[in-house]
Amino acid sequence: MGKQSVLVAGGAGYIGSHTVRLLSAEGYEVIVLDNLVYGHPGAIIDDEVELVVGAVGDRDLLVRLFKEYRFVGVIHFAAFAYVGESVTDPLKYYRNNTAEPLTLLEVMSEFGCNHFVFSSTCATYGEPEKLPLTEDHPQNPVSPYGKSKLMMEWILQDCDTAWALKSAALRYFNASGCSTDGKIGEDHNPETHLIPLVLQAIKGEVPELTVFGTDYPTPDGTCIRDYIHVEDLAIAHLSALRYLIEGGESIQCNLGTGVGISVKEIIDTAEEVTGQKVPLTYGERRPGDPAQLVAAPQMAKDLLGWEAKHKDVRSMIETAWKWMSAEHGGHFPK
Ligand code: UDP
């Protein structure tokens, strides 16, 4: 039997590239579609993976790809993910994250491809009413980013009703860490995420880390998040794809560890891992940041047999540090 082909939109990005590597290692034929606005060609390190540079809204290109390959499923990572920018430029987010993928879904329906794994987010919940967040928690996203993702969840449910599209909307908590062999990792420009910024501050790439708020109602006053290792996310995507191919119903489920870690604990752990001090300042709260976001991870275990292997945030920081200390210092060659 030949290899099963999978289309990975946004496969040159952070979570996408780790998933592409795993899919290829597991014997899938992987075609990456990425417009390279934020993705890096250097993040595709497997020669067998084909990188097609283009947009998920390019109908002609999609038709050509769907004619050439009989995709068993699509994994869709391609999205803008800067929450702050989504507030100042909402239309950019609604166009890219919600409108453009409609073309991809249309072409899938025309070619009878009905398995779709989608990058959703814990940002679809908004301010938590109770913790940990279970999948039936009300979804009241605060930012256009969160709304753009929630709309996609609704669209996917409607496509299931209309033409039996089976989808897995995976609501990630805080994606973090890098590949354990240090070969690929997180390279955002601009970088806004806590762990890479802490490590960049240690390396002197940024002058200091600003802690956003120290007066939250948490034990040490800083925000608590659920950090989930990028390789665990990659495994979850593979599991979700297999689940759908084997006939699973559409699902929406959290991907987290269920463990809450504060900003201060991240800083302390980074200092332990690197043996260096983080240059710090303390600033105001960042608008829209809830005090705590922690996943109830049980549903992914029940439905996908998936559970985070990296439960200790130390391994997220260790792998991120390994990548940032490697040849190109945490950046893909241009
Ligand atoms: N954070 C911080 N300083 C920074 C960046 C982030 O104190 O320079 C905090 C932020 O307020 C949040 C946590 O670190 O509580 C994780 O933020 P990140 O942007 O990494 O992910 P988010 O939770 O927003 O998806």
CSV table of N, CA, C and O in Angstrom, one decimal, residues 6 36 41 44 48 54 95 122 133 138 145 211 215 244 296 304 328:
chain,number,residue,atom,x,y,z
A,6,VAL,N,-1.1,13.7,3.4
A,6,VAL,CA,-1.7,14.6,4.3
A,6,VAL,C,-1.3,16.0,3.8
A,6,VAL,O,-0.1,16.3,3.6
A,36,LEU,N,4.6,31.5,4.1
A,36,LEU,CA,5.9,31.9,4.6
A,36,LEU,C,5.8,33.4,5.1
A,36,LEU,O,6.9,34.0,5.2
A,41,PRO,N,11.1,28.3,5.7
A,41,PRO,CA,11.4,27.1,4.9
A,41,PRO,C,12.4,26.2,5.6
A,41,PRO,O,12.3,25.0,5.5
A,44,ILE,N,11.4,23.0,7.7
A,44,ILE,CA,11.0,21.7,7.1
A,44,ILE,C,12.4,21.0,6.9
A,44,ILE,O,13.1,21.4,5.9
A,48,GLU,N,11.9,14.6,2.3
A,48,GLU,CA,10.8,13.9,1.6
A,48,GLU,C,9.5,14.8,1.7
A,48,GLU,O,8.6,14.5,1.0
A,54,GLY,N,2.3,29.1,-0.8
A,54,GLY,CA,1.0,29.6,-1.3
A,54,GLY,C,0.0,29.8,-0.1
A,54,GLY,O,0.3,29.5,1.0
A,95,ARG,N,-10.0,37.9,8.2
A,95,ARG,CA,-9.7,37.5,6.8
A,95,ARG,C,-8.8,36.3,6.8
A,95,ARG,O,-9.1,35.3,6.2
A,122,CYS,N,-7.2,27.9,23.7
A,122,CYS,CA,-7.9,28.1,24.9
A,122,CYS,C,-8.4,29.6,25.0
A,122,CYS,O,-9.3,29.9,25.8
A,133,LEU,N,-10.4,24.5,33.0
A,133,LEU,CA,-11.3,24.7,32.0
A,133,LEU,C,-11.7,23.3,31.3
A,133,LEU,O,-10.8,22.7,30.7
A,138,PRO,N,-18.3,27.8,29.0
A,138,PRO,CA,-18.8,28.8,28.0
A,138,PRO,C,-17.7,29.4,27.2
A,138,PRO,O,-16.6,29.7,27.7
A,145,TYR,N,-8.7,37.6,17.8
A,145,TYR,CA,-8.0,36.4,17.6
A,145,TYR,C,-8.8,35.2,18.1
A,145,TYR,O,-9.1,34.2,17.3
A,211,VAL,N,7.7,41.6,33.6
A,211,VAL,CA,6.7,40.7,34.1
A,211,VAL,C,5.4,41.5,34.1
A,211,VAL,O,5.3,42.6,34.7
A,215,ASP,N,0.1,41.6,40.8
A,215,ASP,CA,-1.0,41.7,41.8
A,215,ASP,C,-2.2,40.9,41.4
A,215,ASP,O,-3.3,41.2,41.8
A,244,LEU,N,-9.8,10.5,13.3
A,244,LEU,CA,-10.8,10.8,12.3
A,244,LEU,C,-10.7,9.8,11.1
A,244,LEU,O,-11.8,9.4,10.6
A,296,ALA,N,-8.5,21.2,31.7
A,296,ALA,CA,-8.8,19.9,32.1
A,296,ALA,C,-8.5,19.0,30.9
A,296,ALA,O,-9.1,19.1,29.9
A,304,LEU,N,-8.7,10.4,22.4
A,304,LEU,CA,-7.6,10.2,21.5
A,304,LEU,C,-6.5,9.3,22.1
A,304,LEU,O,-5.5,9.0,21.4
A,328,HIS,N,22.3,28.2,15.2
A,328,HIS,CA,21.8,29.5,14.7
A,328,HIS,C,21.1,30.3,15.8
A,328,HIS,O,20.4,31.2,15.6
